[in-house]
PDB file of C-alpha atoms and ligand atoms in Angstrom:
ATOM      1  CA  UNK A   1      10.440   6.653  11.205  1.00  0.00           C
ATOM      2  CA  UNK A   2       9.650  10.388   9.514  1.00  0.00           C
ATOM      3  CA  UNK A   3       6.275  10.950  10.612  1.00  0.00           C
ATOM      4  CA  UNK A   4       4.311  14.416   8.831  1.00  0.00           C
ATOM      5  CA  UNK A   5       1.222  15.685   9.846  1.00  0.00           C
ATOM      6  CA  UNK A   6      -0.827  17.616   7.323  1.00  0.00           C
ATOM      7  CA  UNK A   7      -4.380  19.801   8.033  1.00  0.00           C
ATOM      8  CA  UNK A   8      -6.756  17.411   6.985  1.00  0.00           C
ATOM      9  CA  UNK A   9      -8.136  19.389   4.115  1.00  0.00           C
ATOM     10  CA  UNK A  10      -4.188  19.767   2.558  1.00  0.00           C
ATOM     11  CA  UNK A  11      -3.752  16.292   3.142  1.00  0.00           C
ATOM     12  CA  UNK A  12      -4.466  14.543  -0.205  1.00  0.00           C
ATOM     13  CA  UNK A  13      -2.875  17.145  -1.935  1.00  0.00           C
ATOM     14  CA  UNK A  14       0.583  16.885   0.145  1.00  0.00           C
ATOM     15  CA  UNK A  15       0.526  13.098   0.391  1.00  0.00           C
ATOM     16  CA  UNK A  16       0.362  13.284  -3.674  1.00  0.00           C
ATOM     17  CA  UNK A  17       3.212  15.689  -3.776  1.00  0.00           C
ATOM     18  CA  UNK A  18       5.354  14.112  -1.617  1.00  0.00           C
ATOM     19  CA  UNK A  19       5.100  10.391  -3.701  1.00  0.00           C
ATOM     20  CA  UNK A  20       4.804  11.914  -6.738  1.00  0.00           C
ATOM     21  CA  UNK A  21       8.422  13.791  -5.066  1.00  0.00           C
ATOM     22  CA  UNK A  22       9.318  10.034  -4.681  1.00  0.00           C
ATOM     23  CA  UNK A  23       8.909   9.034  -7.866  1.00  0.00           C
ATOM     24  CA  UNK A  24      10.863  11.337  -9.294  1.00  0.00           C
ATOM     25  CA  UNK A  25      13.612  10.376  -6.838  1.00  0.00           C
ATOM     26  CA  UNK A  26      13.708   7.197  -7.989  1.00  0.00           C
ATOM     27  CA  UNK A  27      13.763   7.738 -11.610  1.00  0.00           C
ATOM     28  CA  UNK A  28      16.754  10.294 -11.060  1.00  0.00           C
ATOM     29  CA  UNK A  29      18.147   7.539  -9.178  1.00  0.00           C
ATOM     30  CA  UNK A  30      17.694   4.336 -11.233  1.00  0.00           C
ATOM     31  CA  UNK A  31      15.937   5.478 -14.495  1.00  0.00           C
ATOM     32  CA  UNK A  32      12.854   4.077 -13.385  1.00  0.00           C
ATOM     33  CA  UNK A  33      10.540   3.435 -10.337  1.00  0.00           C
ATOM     34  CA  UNK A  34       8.643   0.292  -8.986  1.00  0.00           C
ATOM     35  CA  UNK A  35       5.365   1.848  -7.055  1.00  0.00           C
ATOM     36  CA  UNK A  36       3.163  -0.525  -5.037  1.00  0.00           C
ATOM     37  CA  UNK A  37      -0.142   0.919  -4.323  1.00  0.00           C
ATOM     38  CA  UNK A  38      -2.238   0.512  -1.545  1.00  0.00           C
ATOM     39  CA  UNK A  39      -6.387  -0.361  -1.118  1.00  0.00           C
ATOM     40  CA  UNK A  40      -8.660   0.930   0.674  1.00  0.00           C
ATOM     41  CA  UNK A  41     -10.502   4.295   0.813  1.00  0.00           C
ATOM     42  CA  UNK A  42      -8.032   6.599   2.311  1.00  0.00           C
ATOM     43  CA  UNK A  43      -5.558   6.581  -1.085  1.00  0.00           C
ATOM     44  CA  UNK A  44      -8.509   7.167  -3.362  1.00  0.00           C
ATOM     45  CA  UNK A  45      -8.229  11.186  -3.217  1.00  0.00           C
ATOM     46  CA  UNK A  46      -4.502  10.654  -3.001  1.00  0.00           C
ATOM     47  CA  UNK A  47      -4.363   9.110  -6.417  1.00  0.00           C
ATOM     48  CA  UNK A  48      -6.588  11.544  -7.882  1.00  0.00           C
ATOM     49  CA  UNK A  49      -4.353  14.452  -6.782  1.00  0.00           C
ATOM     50  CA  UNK A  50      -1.598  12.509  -8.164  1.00  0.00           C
ATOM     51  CA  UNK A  51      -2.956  12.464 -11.125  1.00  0.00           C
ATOM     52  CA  UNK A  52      -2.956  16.355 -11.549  1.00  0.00           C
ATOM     53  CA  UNK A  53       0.518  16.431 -11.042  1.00  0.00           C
ATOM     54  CA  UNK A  54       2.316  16.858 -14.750  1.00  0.00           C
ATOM     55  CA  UNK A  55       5.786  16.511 -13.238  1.00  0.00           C
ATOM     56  CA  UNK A  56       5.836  12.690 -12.760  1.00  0.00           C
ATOM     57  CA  UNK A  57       7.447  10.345 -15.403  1.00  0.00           C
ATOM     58  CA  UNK A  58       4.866   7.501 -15.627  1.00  0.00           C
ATOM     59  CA  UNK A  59       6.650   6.354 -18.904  1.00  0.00           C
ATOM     60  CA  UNK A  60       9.317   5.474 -16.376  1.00  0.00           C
ATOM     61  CA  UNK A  61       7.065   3.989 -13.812  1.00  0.00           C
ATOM     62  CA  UNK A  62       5.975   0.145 -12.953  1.00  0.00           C
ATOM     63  CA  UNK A  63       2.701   0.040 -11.006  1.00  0.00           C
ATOM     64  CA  UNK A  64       2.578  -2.965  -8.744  1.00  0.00           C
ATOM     65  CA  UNK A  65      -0.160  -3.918  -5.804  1.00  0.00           C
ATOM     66  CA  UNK A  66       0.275  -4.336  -1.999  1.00  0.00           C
ATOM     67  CA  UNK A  67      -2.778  -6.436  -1.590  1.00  0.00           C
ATOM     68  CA  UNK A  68      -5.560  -7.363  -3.651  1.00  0.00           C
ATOM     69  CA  UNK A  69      -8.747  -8.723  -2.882  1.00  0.00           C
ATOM     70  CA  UNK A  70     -10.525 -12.162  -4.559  1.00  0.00           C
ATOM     71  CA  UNK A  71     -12.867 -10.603  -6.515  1.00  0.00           C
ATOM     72  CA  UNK A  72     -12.861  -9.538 -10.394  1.00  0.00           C
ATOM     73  CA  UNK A  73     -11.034  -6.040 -11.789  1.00  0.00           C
ATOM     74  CA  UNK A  74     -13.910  -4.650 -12.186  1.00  0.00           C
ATOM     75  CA  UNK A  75     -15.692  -4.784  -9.066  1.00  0.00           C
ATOM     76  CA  UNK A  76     -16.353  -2.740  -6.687  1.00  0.00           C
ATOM     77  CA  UNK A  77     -14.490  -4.033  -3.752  1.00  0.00           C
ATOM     78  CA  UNK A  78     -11.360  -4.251  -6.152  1.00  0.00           C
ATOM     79  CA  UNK A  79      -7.911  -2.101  -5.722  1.00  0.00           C
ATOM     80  CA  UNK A  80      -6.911  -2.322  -8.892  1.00  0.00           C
ATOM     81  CA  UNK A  81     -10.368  -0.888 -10.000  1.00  0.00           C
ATOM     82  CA  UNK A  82     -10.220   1.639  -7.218  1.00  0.00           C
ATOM     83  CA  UNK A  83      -6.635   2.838  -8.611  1.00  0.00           C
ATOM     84  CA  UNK A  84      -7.162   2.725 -11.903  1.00  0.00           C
ATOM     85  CA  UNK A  85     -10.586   4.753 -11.822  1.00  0.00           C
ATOM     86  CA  UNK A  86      -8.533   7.358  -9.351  1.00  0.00           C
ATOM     87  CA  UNK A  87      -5.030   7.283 -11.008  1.00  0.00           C
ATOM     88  CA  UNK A  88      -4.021   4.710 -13.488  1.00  0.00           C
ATOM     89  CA  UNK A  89      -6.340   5.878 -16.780  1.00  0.00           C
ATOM     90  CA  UNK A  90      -5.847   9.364 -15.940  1.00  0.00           C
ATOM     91  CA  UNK A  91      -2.061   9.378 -16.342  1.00  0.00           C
ATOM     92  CA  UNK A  92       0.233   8.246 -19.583  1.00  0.00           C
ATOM     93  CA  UNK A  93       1.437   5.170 -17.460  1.00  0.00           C
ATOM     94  CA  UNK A  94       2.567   2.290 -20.267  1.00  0.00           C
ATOM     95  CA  UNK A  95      -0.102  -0.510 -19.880  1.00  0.00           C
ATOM     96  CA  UNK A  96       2.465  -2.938 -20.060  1.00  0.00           C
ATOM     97  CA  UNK A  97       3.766  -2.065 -16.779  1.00  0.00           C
ATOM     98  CA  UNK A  98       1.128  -1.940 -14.880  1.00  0.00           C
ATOM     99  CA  UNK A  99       1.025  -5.512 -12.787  1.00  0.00           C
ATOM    100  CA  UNK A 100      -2.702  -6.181 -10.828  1.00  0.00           C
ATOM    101  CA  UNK A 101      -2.334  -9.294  -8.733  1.00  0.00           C
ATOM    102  CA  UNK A 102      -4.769 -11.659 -10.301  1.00  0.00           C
ATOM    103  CA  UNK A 103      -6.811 -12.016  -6.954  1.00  0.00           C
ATOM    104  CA  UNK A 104     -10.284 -13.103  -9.280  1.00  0.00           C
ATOM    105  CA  UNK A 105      -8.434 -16.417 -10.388  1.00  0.00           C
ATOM    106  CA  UNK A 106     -10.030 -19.489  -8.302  1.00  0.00           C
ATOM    107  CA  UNK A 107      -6.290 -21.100  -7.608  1.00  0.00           C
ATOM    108  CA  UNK A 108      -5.082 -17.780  -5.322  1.00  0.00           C
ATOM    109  CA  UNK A 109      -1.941 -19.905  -4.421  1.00  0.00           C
ATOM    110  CA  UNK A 110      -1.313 -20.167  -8.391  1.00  0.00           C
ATOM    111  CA  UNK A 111      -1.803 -16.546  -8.714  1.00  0.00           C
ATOM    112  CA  UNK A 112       0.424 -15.436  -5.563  1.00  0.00           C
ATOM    113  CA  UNK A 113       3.025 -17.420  -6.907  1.00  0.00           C
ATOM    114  CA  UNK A 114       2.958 -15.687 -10.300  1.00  0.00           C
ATOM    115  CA  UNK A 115       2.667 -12.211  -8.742  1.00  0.00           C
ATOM    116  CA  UNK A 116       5.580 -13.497  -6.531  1.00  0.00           C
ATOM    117  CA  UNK A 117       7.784 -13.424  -9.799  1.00  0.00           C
ATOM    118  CA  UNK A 118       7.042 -10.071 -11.350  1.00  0.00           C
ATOM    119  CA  UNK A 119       7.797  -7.918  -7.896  1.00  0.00           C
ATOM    120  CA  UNK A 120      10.848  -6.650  -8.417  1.00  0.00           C
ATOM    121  CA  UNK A 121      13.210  -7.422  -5.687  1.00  0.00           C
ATOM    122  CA  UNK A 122      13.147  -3.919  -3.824  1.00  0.00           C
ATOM    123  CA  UNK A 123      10.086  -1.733  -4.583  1.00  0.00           C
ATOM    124  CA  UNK A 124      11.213   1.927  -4.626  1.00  0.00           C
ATOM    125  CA  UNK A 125       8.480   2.953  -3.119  1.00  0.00           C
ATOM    126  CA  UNK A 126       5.309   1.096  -1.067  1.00  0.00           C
ATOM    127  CA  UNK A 127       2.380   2.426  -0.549  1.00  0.00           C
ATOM    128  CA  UNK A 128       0.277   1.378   2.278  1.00  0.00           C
ATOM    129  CA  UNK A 129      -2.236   2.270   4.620  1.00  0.00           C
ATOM    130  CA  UNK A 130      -3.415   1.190   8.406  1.00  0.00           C
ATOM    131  CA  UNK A 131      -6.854  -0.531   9.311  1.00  0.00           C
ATOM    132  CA  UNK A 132      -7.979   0.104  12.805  1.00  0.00           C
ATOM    133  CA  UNK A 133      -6.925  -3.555  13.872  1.00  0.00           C
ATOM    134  CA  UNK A 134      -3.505  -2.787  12.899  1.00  0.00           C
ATOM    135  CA  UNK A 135      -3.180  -4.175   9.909  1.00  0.00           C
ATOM    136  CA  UNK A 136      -1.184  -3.428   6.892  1.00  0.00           C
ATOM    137  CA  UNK A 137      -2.106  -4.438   3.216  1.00  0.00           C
ATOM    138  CA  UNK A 138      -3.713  -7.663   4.020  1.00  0.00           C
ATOM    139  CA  UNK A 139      -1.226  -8.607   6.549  1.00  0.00           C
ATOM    140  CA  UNK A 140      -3.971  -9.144   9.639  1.00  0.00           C
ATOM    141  CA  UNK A 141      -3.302  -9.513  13.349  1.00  0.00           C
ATOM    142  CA  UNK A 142      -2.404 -12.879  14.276  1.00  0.00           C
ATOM    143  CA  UNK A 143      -2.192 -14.127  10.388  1.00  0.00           C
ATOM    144  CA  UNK A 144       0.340 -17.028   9.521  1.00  0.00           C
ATOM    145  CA  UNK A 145       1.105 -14.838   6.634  1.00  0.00           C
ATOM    146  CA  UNK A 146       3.273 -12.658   9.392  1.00  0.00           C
ATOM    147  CA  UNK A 147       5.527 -15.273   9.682  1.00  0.00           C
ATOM    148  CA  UNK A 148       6.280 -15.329   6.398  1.00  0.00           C
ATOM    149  CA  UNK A 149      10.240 -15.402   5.870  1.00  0.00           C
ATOM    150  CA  UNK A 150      10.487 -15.839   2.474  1.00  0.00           C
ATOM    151  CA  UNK A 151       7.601 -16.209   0.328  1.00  0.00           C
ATOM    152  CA  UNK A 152       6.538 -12.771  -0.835  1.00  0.00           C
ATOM    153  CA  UNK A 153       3.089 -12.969  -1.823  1.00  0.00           C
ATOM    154  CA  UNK A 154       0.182 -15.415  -0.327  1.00  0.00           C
ATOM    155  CA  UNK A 155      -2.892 -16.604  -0.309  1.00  0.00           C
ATOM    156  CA  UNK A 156      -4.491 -14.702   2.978  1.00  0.00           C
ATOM    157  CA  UNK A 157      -8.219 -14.862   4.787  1.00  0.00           C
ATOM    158  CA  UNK A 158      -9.109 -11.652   6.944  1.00  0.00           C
ATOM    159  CA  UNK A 159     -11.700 -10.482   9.162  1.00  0.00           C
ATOM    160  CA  UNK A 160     -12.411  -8.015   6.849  1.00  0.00           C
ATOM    161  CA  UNK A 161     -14.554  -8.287   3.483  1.00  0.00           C
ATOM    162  CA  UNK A 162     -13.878  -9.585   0.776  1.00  0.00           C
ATOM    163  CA  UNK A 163     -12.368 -11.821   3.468  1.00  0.00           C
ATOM    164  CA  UNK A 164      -9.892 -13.942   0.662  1.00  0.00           C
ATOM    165  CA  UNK A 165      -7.528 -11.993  -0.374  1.00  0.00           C
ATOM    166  CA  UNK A 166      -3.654 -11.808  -1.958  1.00  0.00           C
ATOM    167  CA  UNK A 167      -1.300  -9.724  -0.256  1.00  0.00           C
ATOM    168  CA  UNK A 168       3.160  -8.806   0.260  1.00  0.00           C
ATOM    169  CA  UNK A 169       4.229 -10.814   3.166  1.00  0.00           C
ATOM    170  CA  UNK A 170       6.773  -8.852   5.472  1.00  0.00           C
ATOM    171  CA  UNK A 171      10.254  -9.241   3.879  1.00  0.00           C
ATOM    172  CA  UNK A 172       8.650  -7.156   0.720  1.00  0.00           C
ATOM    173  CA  UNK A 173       7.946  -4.277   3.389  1.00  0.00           C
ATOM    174  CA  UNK A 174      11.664  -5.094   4.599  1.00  0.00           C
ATOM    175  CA  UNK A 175      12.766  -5.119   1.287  1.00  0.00           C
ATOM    176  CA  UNK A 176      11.137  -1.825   0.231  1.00  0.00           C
ATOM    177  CA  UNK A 177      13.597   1.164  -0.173  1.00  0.00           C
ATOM    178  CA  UNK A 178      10.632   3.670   0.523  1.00  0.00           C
ATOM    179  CA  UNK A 179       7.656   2.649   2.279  1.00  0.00           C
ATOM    180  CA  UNK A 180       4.764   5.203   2.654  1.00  0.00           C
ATOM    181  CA  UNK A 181       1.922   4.837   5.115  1.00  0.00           C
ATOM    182  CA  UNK A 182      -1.044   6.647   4.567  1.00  0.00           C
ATOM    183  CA  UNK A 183      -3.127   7.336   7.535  1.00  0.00           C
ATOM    184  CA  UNK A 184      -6.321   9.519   7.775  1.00  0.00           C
ATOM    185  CA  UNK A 185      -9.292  10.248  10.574  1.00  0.00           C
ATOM    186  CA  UNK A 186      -9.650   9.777  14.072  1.00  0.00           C
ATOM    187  CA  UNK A 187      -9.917   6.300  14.288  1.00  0.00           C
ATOM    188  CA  UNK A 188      -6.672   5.494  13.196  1.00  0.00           C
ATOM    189  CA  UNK A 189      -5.214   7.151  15.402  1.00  0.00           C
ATOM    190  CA  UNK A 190      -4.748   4.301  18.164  1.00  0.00           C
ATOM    191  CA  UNK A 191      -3.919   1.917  15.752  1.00  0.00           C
ATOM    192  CA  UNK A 192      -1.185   4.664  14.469  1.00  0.00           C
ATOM    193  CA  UNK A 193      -0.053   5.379  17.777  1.00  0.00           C
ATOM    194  CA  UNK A 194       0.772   1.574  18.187  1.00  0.00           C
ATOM    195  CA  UNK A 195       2.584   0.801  15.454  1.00  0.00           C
ATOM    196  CA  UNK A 196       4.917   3.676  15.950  1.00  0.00           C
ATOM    197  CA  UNK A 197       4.947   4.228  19.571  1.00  0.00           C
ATOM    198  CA  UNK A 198       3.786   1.237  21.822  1.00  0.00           C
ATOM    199  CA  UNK A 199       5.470  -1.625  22.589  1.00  0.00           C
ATOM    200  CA  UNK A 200       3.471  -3.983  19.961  1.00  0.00           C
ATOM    201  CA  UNK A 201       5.094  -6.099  17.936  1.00  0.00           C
ATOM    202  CA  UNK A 202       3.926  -6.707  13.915  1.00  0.00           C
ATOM    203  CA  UNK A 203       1.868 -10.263  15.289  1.00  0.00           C
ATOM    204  CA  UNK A 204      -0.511  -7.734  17.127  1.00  0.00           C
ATOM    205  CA  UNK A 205      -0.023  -4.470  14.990  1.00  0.00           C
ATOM    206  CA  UNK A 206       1.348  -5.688  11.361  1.00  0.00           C
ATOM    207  CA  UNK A 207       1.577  -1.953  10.617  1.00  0.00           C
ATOM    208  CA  UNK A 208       4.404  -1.958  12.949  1.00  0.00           C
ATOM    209  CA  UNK A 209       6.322  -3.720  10.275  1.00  0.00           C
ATOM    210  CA  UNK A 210       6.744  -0.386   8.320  1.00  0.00           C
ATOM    211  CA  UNK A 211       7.475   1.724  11.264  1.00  0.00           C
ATOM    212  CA  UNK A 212      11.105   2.841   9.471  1.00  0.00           C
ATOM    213  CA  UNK A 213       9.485   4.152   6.767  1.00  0.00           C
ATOM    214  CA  UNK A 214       7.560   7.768   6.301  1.00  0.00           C
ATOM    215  CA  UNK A 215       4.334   8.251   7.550  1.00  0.00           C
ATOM    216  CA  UNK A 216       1.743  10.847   6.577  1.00  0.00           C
ATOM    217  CA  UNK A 217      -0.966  11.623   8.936  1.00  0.00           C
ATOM    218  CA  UNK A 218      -3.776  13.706   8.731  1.00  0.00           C
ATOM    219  CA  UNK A 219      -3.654  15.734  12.091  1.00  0.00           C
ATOM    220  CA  UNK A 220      -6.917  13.226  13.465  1.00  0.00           C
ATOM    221  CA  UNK A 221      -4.969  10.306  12.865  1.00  0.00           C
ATOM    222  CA  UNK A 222      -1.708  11.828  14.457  1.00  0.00           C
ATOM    223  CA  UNK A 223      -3.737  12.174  17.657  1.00  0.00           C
ATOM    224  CA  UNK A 224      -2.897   9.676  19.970  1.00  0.00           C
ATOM    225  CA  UNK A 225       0.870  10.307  19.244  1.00  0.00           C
ATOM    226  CA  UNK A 226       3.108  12.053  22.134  1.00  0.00           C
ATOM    227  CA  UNK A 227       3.838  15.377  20.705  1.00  0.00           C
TER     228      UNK A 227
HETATM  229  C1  6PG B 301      -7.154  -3.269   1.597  1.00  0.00           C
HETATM  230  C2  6PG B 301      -5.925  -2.543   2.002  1.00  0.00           C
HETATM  231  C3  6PG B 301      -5.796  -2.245   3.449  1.00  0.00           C
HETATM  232  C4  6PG B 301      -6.108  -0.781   3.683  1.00  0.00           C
HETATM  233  C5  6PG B 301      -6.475  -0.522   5.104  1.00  0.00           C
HETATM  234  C6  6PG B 301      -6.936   0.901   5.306  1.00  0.00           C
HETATM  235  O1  6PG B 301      -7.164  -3.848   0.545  1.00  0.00           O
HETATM  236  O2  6PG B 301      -8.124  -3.244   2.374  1.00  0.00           O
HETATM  237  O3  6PG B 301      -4.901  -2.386   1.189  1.00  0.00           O
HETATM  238  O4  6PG B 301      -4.582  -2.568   4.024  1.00  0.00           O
HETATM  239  O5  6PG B 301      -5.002  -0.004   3.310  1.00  0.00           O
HETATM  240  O6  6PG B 301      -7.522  -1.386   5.445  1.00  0.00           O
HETATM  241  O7  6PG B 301      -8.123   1.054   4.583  1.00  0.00           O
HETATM  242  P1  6PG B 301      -8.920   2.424   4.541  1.00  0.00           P
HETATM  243  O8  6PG B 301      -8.034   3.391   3.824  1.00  0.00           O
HETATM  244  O9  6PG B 301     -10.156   2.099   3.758  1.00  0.00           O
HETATM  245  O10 6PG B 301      -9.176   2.804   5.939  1.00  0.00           O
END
């Protein structure tokens, strides 16, 4: 676990530098970079800063989704609009590579299972964020998708709304040679605190799942954690 904690007003502007640094790891690496984004609000004005950055080699980039929910591209409610609006038509990403899970089709198992065969083995990097139950892209508390040993994308219900929903089932997170976890605001700072520091397990705190990876709080959300 590499946990940073930013000032809250540098910390959309550091959390873009430091995947956009990613990024450009990967492509040195391997000529090319598989980036999951994550929903939600707190990415929003991380994708926007991103977007200012001239340094990163979207030509060379495949943009894939953590979670999506069952509504059309164009809603409101949708990630893929969210990132698209903040990041993906603001930056000379190829089309082509950009991969939305298709979470507005009726038959979600259909679609999971297709989305299940474009994710590359091992994202290089996997963006996600924390809800204050714990959870992790649509992985909820308690949800038989936790169990999940080898599918790697499923049909989901959460407490939250839209409440159907597609999301990565834990080996992806496994699987993922960079995961990122994005976590702003006081009140995710218990849930934070938990999946890095108490003795939870990922059936009770799914974020716990990506506890290895790096973790960028703002200092509100890095409260709870023992200094
Ligand atoms: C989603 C997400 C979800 C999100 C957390 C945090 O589709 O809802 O991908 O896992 O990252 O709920 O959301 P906020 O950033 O809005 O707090």
């Amino acid at each position: 676990m590499r946990v940073t904690v930013y000032d809250p007003c540098e910390f959309s502007a550091a959390a873009a530098a430091f995947v956009a640094a990613r990024v450009g790891d990967a492509v040195a690496d391997r000529g090319e970079c598989s980036l999951a984004l994550a929903g939600g609000s707190t990415p929003r004005p991380v994708y926007r800063r991103m977007a200012d950055i001239g340094a990163v080699p979207w030509r060379r980039v495949s943009v894939f989704f953590g979670d999506e929910r069952a509504v059309p591209p164009d809603h409101a409610e949708s990630n893929y609009r969210m990132a698209r609006e903040s990041l993906l038509r603001r930056v000379p990403v190829d089309p082509a590579r950009v991969f939305p899970m298709e979470a507005e089709r009726e038959d979600l198992e259909a679609a999971a299972r297709a989305y299940e065969e474009l994710l590359p083995r091992s994202l290089d990097v996997l963006l996600l964020g924390i809800g204050e139950d714990g959870h992790t892209a649509s992985l909820f508390p308690g949800s038989d998708a936790l169990a999940e040993r080898h599918r790697r994308v499923v049909p989901t219900r959460g407490p939250a709304r839209p409440h159907r929903r597609l999301t990565i089932t834990p080996p992806v997170i496994r699987d993922a040679r960079r995961p990122v976890v994005l976590a702003t605001g006081s009140r995710k700072a218990e849930p934070v605190r938990r999946a890095l520091e108490a003795a939870s397990d990922p059936e009770e705190c799914p974020a716990r799942l990506a506890r290895d990876g790096d973790w960028l709080l703002d200092r509100e959300a890095s409260e709870a954690l023992e200094r």
